[in-house]
Amino acid sequence: QVQVVESGGGLVQAGGSLRLSCTASGLTFDDYAMGWFRQAPGKEREGVACISSRGISRYYSDSVTGRFTISRDNAKNTLYLQMNSLKLEDTAMYYCAAGGSWYQCPSDKYNYWGQGTQVTVSS
């Protein structure tokens, strides 16, 4: 049984930083592209950052480029998202997912999803 579990969310002031982590079990981690997605109330889900199975290629949405960094440790079956210079508009539920494609973070290509971790940025 595949399990994907996110952690690291919380409340942070604008301009601050957070690091999200995601562990996946029940699958061959380094066979999968991994991604971070987010959804704010009343908005569509957005692919924030995705990374290829071996960590060679990365994609970032325009809204986070230059502020967020995605990385993975295949030896630990763990995915990370370092979020710096956080803005109010980064407030959302953040989801980790395992899937088949990193380019442009196509959510329909992602098969296994976590329950999400809430990130709230305050002024």
GROMACS .gro file of N, CA and C in nm:
model
  369
    1GLN      N    1   0.084  -0.118   0.000
    1GLN     CA    2   0.000   0.000   0.000
    1GLN      C    3   0.088   0.125   0.000
    2VAL      N    4   0.061   0.215  -0.093
    2VAL     CA    5   0.140   0.336  -0.105
    2VAL      C    6   0.092   0.439  -0.003
    3GLN      N    7   0.188   0.498   0.066
    3GLN     CA    8   0.157   0.607   0.158
    3GLN      C    9   0.247   0.725   0.127
    4VAL      N   10   0.185   0.841   0.124
    4VAL     CA   11   0.258   0.967   0.102
    4VAL      C   12   0.220   1.060   0.217
    5VAL      N   13   0.320   1.107   0.289
    5VAL     CA   14   0.293   1.185   0.409
    5VAL      C   15   0.375   1.313   0.408
    6GLU      N   16   0.306   1.426   0.415
    6GLU     CA   17   0.372   1.557   0.419
    6GLU      C   18   0.389   1.604   0.564
    7SER      N   19   0.488   1.689   0.584
    7SER     CA   20   0.506   1.752   0.714
    7SER      C   21   0.578   1.886   0.694
    8GLY      N   22   0.577   1.967   0.799
    8GLY     CA   23   0.653   2.092   0.796
    8GLY      C   24   0.574   2.218   0.775
    9GLY      N   25   0.444   2.205   0.752
    9GLY     CA   26   0.365   2.325   0.735
    9GLY      C   27   0.348   2.399   0.866
   10GLY      N   28   0.288   2.517   0.857
   10GLY     CA   29   0.266   2.596   0.977
   10GLY      C   30   0.236   2.740   0.945
   11LEU      N   31   0.243   2.821   1.050
   11LEU     CA   32   0.217   2.964   1.038
   11LEU      C   33   0.350   3.039   1.037
   12VAL      N   34   0.366   3.127   0.941
   12VAL     CA   35   0.491   3.201   0.928
   12VAL      C   36   0.458   3.343   0.882
   13GLN      N   37   0.542   3.437   0.922
   13GLN     CA   38   0.521   3.575   0.878
   13GLN      C   39   0.570   3.594   0.736
   14ALA      N   40   0.511   3.689   0.669
   14ALA     CA   41   0.556   3.722   0.534
   14ALA      C   42   0.705   3.756   0.535
   15GLY      N   43   0.774   3.703   0.435
   15GLY     CA   44   0.919   3.719   0.429
   15GLY      C   45   0.996   3.606   0.494
   16GLY      N   46   0.927   3.522   0.566
   16GLY     CA   47   0.991   3.412   0.636
   16GLY      C   48   1.010   3.289   0.548
   17SER      N   49   1.054   3.182   0.612
   17SER     CA   50   1.085   3.058   0.541
   17SER      C   51   1.023   2.937   0.610
   18LEU      N   52   0.997   2.836   0.531
   18LEU     CA   53   0.954   2.706   0.581
   18LEU      C   54   1.013   2.598   0.492
   19ARG      N   55   1.033   2.481   0.549
   19ARG     CA   56   1.073   2.367   0.467
   19ARG      C   57   0.972   2.256   0.485
   20LEU      N   58   0.914   2.215   0.375
   20LEU     CA   59   0.821   2.101   0.376
   20LEU      C   60   0.898   1.974   0.344
   21SER      N   61   0.852   1.866   0.404
   21SER     CA   62   0.908   1.734   0.375
   21SER      C   63   0.795   1.640   0.338
   22CYS      N   64   0.832   1.538   0.263
   22CYS     CA   65   0.734   1.437   0.221
   22CYS      C   66   0.803   1.303   0.211
   23THR      N   67   0.749   1.205   0.279
   23THR     CA   68   0.804   1.071   0.268
   23THR      C   69   0.702   0.982   0.198
   24ALA      N   70   0.753   0.893   0.115
   24ALA     CA   71   0.667   0.801   0.041
   24ALA      C   72   0.713   0.659   0.067
   25SER      N   73   0.618   0.571   0.088
   25SER     CA   74   0.648   0.430   0.111
   25SER      C   75   0.554   0.346   0.028
   26GLY      N   76   0.594   0.219   0.010
   26GLY     CA   77   0.509   0.129  -0.068
   26GLY      C   78   0.527   0.142  -0.218
   27LEU      N   79   0.626   0.218  -0.259
   27LEU     CA   80   0.657   0.230  -0.400
   27LEU      C   81   0.809   0.242  -0.415
   28THR      N   82   0.855   0.222  -0.537
   28THR     CA   83   0.997   0.240  -0.566
   28THR      C   84   1.019   0.388  -0.593
   29PHE      N   85   1.063   0.459  -0.488
   29PHE     CA   86   1.065   0.605  -0.489
   29PHE      C   87   1.138   0.661  -0.610
   30ASP      N   88   1.252   0.605  -0.641
   30ASP     CA   89   1.331   0.665  -0.750
   30ASP      C   90   1.284   0.624  -0.888
   31ASP      N   91   1.169   0.559  -0.897
   31ASP     CA   92   1.104   0.536  -1.026
   31ASP      C   93   1.007   0.649  -1.062
   32TYR      N   94   0.981   0.736  -0.965
   32TYR     CA   95   0.874   0.835  -0.982
   32TYR      C   96   0.926   0.979  -0.984
   33ALA      N   97   0.868   1.057  -1.072
   33ALA     CA   98   0.877   1.202  -1.056
   33ALA      C   99   0.796   1.238  -0.932
   34MET      N  100   0.835   1.346  -0.868
   34MET     CA  101   0.765   1.391  -0.747
   34MET      C  102   0.731   1.538  -0.762
   35GLY      N  103   0.624   1.576  -0.697
   35GLY     CA  104   0.584   1.716  -0.709
   35GLY      C  105   0.516   1.770  -0.585
   36TRP      N  106   0.520   1.901  -0.575
   36TRP     CA  107   0.446   1.975  -0.474
   36TRP      C  108   0.337   2.055  -0.546
   37PHE      N  109   0.218   2.042  -0.493
   37PHE     CA  110   0.103   2.112  -0.546
   37PHE      C  111   0.039   2.189  -0.431
   38ARG      N  112  -0.037   2.291  -0.464
   38ARG     CA  113  -0.106   2.365  -0.358
   38ARG      C  114  -0.244   2.406  -0.404
   39GLN      N  115  -0.329   2.424  -0.306
   39GLN     CA  116  -0.465   2.469  -0.336
   39GLN      C  117  -0.512   2.561  -0.224
   40ALA      N  118  -0.547   2.682  -0.264
   40ALA     CA  119  -0.603   2.778  -0.171
   40ALA      C  120  -0.755   2.775  -0.183
   41PRO      N  121  -0.826   2.816  -0.079
   41PRO     CA  122  -0.972   2.816  -0.084
   41PRO      C  123  -1.025   2.894  -0.203
   42GLY      N  124  -1.114   2.832  -0.279
   42GLY     CA  125  -1.175   2.899  -0.393
   42GLY      C  126  -1.089   2.904  -0.517
   43LYS      N  127  -0.972   2.840  -0.511
   43LYS     CA  128  -0.882   2.842  -0.627
   43LYS      C  129  -0.854   2.701  -0.676
   44GLU      N  130  -0.810   2.693  -0.798
   44GLU     CA  131  -0.774   2.563  -0.854
   44GLU      C  132  -0.639   2.516  -0.798
   45ARG      N  133  -0.622   2.386  -0.801
   45ARG     CA  134  -0.494   2.331  -0.760
   45ARG      C  135  -0.385   2.374  -0.857
   46GLU      N  136  -0.270   2.407  -0.803
   46GLU     CA  137  -0.158   2.457  -0.882
   46GLU      C  138  -0.036   2.369  -0.862
   47GLY      N  139   0.029   2.334  -0.970
   47GLY     CA  140   0.157   2.264  -0.960
   47GLY      C  141   0.266   2.364  -0.926
   48VAL      N  142   0.324   2.354  -0.809
   48VAL     CA  143   0.422   2.452  -0.761
   48VAL      C  144   0.562   2.418  -0.808
   49ALA      N  145   0.602   2.293  -0.786
   49ALA     CA  146   0.738   2.251  -0.821
   49ALA      C  147   0.738   2.101  -0.839
   50CYS      N  148   0.808   2.054  -0.940
   50CYS     CA  149   0.820   1.912  -0.965
   50CYS      C  150   0.963   1.877  -1.000
   51ILE      N  151   0.998   1.751  -0.975
   51ILE     CA  152   1.136   1.708  -0.994
   51ILE      C  153   1.137   1.569  -1.055
   52SER      N  154   1.232   1.547  -1.143
   52SER     CA  155   1.241   1.418  -1.209
   52SER      C  156   1.286   1.310  -1.112
   53SER      N  157   1.275   1.186  -1.156
   53SER     CA  158   1.296   1.073  -1.066
   53SER      C  159   1.436   1.071  -1.004
   54ARG      N  160   1.535   1.115  -1.077
   54ARG     CA  161   1.672   1.116  -1.024
   54ARG      C  162   1.716   1.254  -0.977
   55GLY      N  163   1.623   1.349  -0.983
   55GLY     CA  164   1.655   1.482  -0.933
   55GLY      C  165   1.732   1.570  -1.028
   56ILE      N  166   1.741   1.529  -1.152
   56ILE     CA  167   1.821   1.605  -1.249
   56ILE      C  168   1.746   1.726  -1.302
   57SER      N  169   1.616   1.709  -1.324
   57SER     CA  170   1.535   1.815  -1.385
   57SER      C  171   1.431   1.864  -1.287
   58ARG      N  172   1.408   1.996  -1.293
   58ARG     CA  173   1.311   2.059  -1.204
   58ARG      C  174   1.223   2.155  -1.282
   59TYR      N  175   1.103   2.169  -1.234
   59TYR     CA  176   1.011   2.267  -1.290
   59TYR      C  177   0.955   2.348  -1.174
   60TYR      N  178   0.942   2.480  -1.196
   60TYR     CA  179   0.879   2.568  -1.097
   60TYR      C  180   0.773   2.653  -1.166
   61SER      N  181   0.664   2.673  -1.097
   61SER     CA  182   0.565   2.767  -1.149
   61SER      C  183   0.622   2.908  -1.143
   62ASP      N  184   0.569   2.996  -1.226
   62ASP     CA  185   0.618   3.134  -1.228
   62ASP      C  186   0.602   3.201  -1.092
   63SER      N  187   0.500   3.163  -1.021
   63SER     CA  188   0.470   3.230  -0.894
   63SER      C  189   0.572   3.201  -0.784
   64VAL      N  190   0.653   3.097  -0.801
   64VAL     CA  191   0.748   3.062  -0.694
   64VAL      C  192   0.893   3.060  -0.741
   65THR      N  193   0.915   3.076  -0.869
   65THR     CA  194   1.051   3.073  -0.923
   65THR      C  195   1.138   3.176  -0.851
   66GLY      N  196   1.254   3.129  -0.809
   66GLY     CA  197   1.348   3.216  -0.739
   66GLY      C  198   1.328   3.220  -0.589
   67ARG      N  199   1.218   3.167  -0.540
   67ARG     CA  200   1.190   3.167  -0.396
   67ARG      C  201   1.182   3.026  -0.337
   68PHE      N  202   1.134   2.930  -0.414
   68PHE     CA  203   1.119   2.793  -0.367
   68PHE      C  204   1.223   2.704  -0.434
   69THR      N  205   1.265   2.600  -0.361
   69THR     CA  206   1.357   2.502  -0.415
   69THR      C  207   1.307   2.363  -0.382
   70ILE      N  208   1.292   2.280  -0.485
   70ILE     CA  209   1.252   2.142  -0.465
   70ILE      C  210   1.376   2.054  -0.471
   71SER      N  211   1.379   1.953  -0.385
   71SER     CA  212   1.490   1.859  -0.386
   71SER      C  213   1.440   1.724  -0.336
   72ARG      N  214   1.520   1.623  -0.356
   72ARG     CA  215   1.481   1.490  -0.311
   72ARG      C  216   1.605   1.413  -0.267
   73ASP      N  217   1.581   1.320  -0.175
   73ASP     CA  218   1.685   1.229  -0.128
   73ASP      C  219   1.632   1.088  -0.151
   74ASN      N  220   1.672   1.028  -0.258
   74ASN     CA  221   1.618   0.896  -0.293
   74ASN      C  222   1.658   0.788  -0.193
   75ALA      N  223   1.769   0.806  -0.127
   75ALA     CA  224   1.812   0.709  -0.026
   75ALA      C  225   1.717   0.709   0.094
   76LYS      N  226   1.649   0.821   0.115
   76LYS     CA  227   1.558   0.835   0.229
   76LYS      C  228   1.411   0.837   0.186
   77ASN      N  229   1.385   0.818   0.058
   77ASN     CA  230   1.247   0.825   0.007
   77ASN      C  231   1.178   0.954   0.048
   78THR      N  232   1.251   1.063   0.040
   78THR     CA  233   1.199   1.189   0.091
   78THR      C  234   1.213   1.301  -0.012
   79LEU      N  235   1.110   1.382  -0.016
   79LEU     CA  236   1.103   1.499  -0.102
   79LEU      C  237   1.097   1.622  -0.014
   80TYR      N  238   1.159   1.731  -0.059
   80TYR     CA  239   1.161   1.854   0.018
   80TYR      C  240   1.114   1.972  -0.066
   81LEU      N  241   1.065   2.073   0.003
   81LEU     CA  242   1.037   2.201  -0.061
   81LEU      C  243   1.082   2.311   0.035
   82GLN      N  244   1.190   2.378  -0.002
   82GLN     CA  245   1.238   2.492   0.075
   82GLN      C  246   1.168   2.616   0.023
   83MET      N  247   1.099   2.684   0.111
   83MET     CA  248   1.020   2.802   0.072
   83MET      C  249   1.076   2.924   0.143
   84ASN      N  250   1.129   3.016   0.066
   84ASN     CA  251   1.185   3.139   0.120
   84ASN      C  252   1.104   3.259   0.072
   85SER      N  253   1.122   3.371   0.139
   85SER     CA  254   1.055   3.497   0.101
   85SER      C  255   0.905   3.474   0.082
   86LEU      N  256   0.846   3.409   0.178
   86LEU     CA  257   0.704   3.373   0.166
   86LEU      C  258   0.615   3.496   0.160
   87LYS      N  259   0.512   3.485   0.080
   87LYS     CA  260   0.416   3.592   0.059
   87LYS      C  261   0.278   3.547   0.107
   88LEU      N  262   0.192   3.645   0.131
   88LEU     CA  263   0.056   3.614   0.174
   88LEU      C  264  -0.012   3.517   0.077
   89GLU      N  265   0.016   3.538  -0.051
   89GLU     CA  266  -0.050   3.455  -0.153
   89GLU      C  267   0.002   3.312  -0.160
   90ASP      N  268   0.103   3.281  -0.082
   90ASP     CA  269   0.150   3.142  -0.073
   90ASP      C  270   0.067   3.060   0.024
   91THR      N  271  -0.023   3.125   0.095
   91THR     CA  272  -0.110   3.054   0.188
   91THR      C  273  -0.197   2.953   0.113
   92ALA      N  274  -0.188   2.827   0.154
   92ALA     CA  275  -0.261   2.720   0.085
   92ALA      C  276  -0.236   2.589   0.157
   93MET      N  277  -0.311   2.489   0.117
   93MET     CA  278  -0.278   2.350   0.154
   93MET      C  279  -0.180   2.299   0.051
   94TYR      N  280  -0.070   2.244   0.099
   94TYR     CA  281   0.034   2.194   0.011
   94TYR      C  282   0.032   2.041   0.010
   95TYR      N  283   0.031   1.986  -0.110
   95TYR     CA  284   0.024   1.842  -0.128
   95TYR      C  285   0.150   1.791  -0.198
   96CYS      N  286   0.192   1.676  -0.156
   96CYS     CA  287   0.301   1.603  -0.221
   96CYS      C  288   0.240   1.490  -0.303
   97ALA      N  289   0.301   1.463  -0.418
   97ALA     CA  290   0.247   1.356  -0.502
   97ALA      C  291   0.358   1.289  -0.580
   98ALA      N  292   0.334   1.163  -0.611
   98ALA     CA  293   0.426   1.084  -0.693
   98ALA      C  294   0.359   1.055  -0.827
   99GLY      N  295   0.437   1.073  -0.934
   99GLY     CA  296   0.375   1.053  -1.064
   99GLY      C  297   0.473   1.028  -1.176
  100GLY      N  298   0.424   1.049  -1.297
  100GLY     CA  299   0.500   1.009  -1.413
  100GLY      C  300   0.569   1.117  -1.491
  101SER      N  301   0.550   1.246  -1.452
  101SER     CA  302   0.609   1.352  -1.532
  101SER      C  303   0.641   1.472  -1.447
  102TRP      N  304   0.760   1.529  -1.466
  102TRP     CA  305   0.797   1.648  -1.389
  102TRP      C  306   0.770   1.776  -1.466
  103TYR      N  307   0.771   1.770  -1.599
  103TYR     CA  308   0.765   1.892  -1.679
  103TYR      C  309   0.628   1.958  -1.669
  104GLN      N  310   0.626   2.078  -1.621
  104GLN     CA  311   0.506   2.160  -1.603
  104GLN      C  312   0.410   2.103  -1.500
  105CYS      N  313   0.456   2.007  -1.421
  105CYS     CA  314   0.377   1.954  -1.312
  105CYS      C  315   0.233   1.921  -1.352
  106PRO      N  316   0.215   1.829  -1.444
  106PRO     CA  317   0.078   1.795  -1.484
  106PRO      C  318   0.011   1.709  -1.378
  107SER      N  319  -0.083   1.766  -1.304
  107SER     CA  320  -0.140   1.693  -1.190
  107SER      C  321  -0.212   1.566  -1.232
  108ASP      N  322  -0.263   1.561  -1.356
  108ASP     CA  323  -0.332   1.440  -1.400
  108ASP      C  324  -0.237   1.323  -1.422
  109LYS      N  325  -0.108   1.349  -1.420
  109LYS     CA  326  -0.009   1.243  -1.435
  109LYS      C  327   0.040   1.191  -1.300
  110TYR      N  328  -0.014   1.244  -1.193
  110TYR     CA  329   0.030   1.205  -1.059
  110TYR      C  330  -0.071   1.109  -0.998
  111ASN      N  331  -0.020   0.996  -0.950
  111ASN     CA  332  -0.106   0.887  -0.908
  111ASN      C  333  -0.130   0.879  -0.758
  112TYR      N  334  -0.027   0.917  -0.683
  112TYR     CA  335  -0.032   0.897  -0.539
  112TYR      C  336  -0.016   1.031  -0.468
  113TRP      N  337  -0.111   1.060  -0.381
  113TRP     CA  338  -0.118   1.190  -0.316
  113TRP      C  339  -0.120   1.178  -0.165
  114GLY      N  340  -0.058   1.275  -0.100
  114GLY     CA  341  -0.068   1.284   0.045
  114GLY      C  342  -0.193   1.360   0.086
  115GLN      N  343  -0.210   1.373   0.217
  115GLN     CA  344  -0.326   1.441   0.272
  115GLN      C  345  -0.309   1.592   0.279
  116GLY      N  346  -0.188   1.637   0.265
  116GLY     CA  347  -0.163   1.780   0.264
  116GLY      C  348  -0.114   1.835   0.396
  117THR      N  349  -0.043   1.946   0.388
  117THR     CA  350   0.001   2.019   0.507
  117THR      C  351  -0.028   2.167   0.483
  118GLN      N  352  -0.084   2.231   0.583
  118GLN     CA  353  -0.129   2.369   0.566
  118GLN      C  354  -0.013   2.467   0.587
  119VAL      N  355  -0.001   2.560   0.495
  119VAL     CA  356   0.094   2.670   0.509
  119VAL      C  357   0.014   2.800   0.514
  120THR      N  358   0.033   2.876   0.619
  120THR     CA  359  -0.036   3.003   0.635
  120THR      C  360   0.067   3.113   0.655
  121VAL      N  361   0.061   3.213   0.568
  121VAL     CA  362   0.153   3.325   0.576
  121VAL      C  363   0.076   3.447   0.625
  122SER      N  364   0.126   3.506   0.731
  122SER     CA  365   0.057   3.621   0.792
  122SER      C  366   0.136   3.750   0.767
  123SER      N  367   0.065   3.860   0.775
  123SER     CA  368   0.130   3.991   0.752
  123SER      C  369   0.191   4.045   0.879
   0.00000   0.00000   0.00000
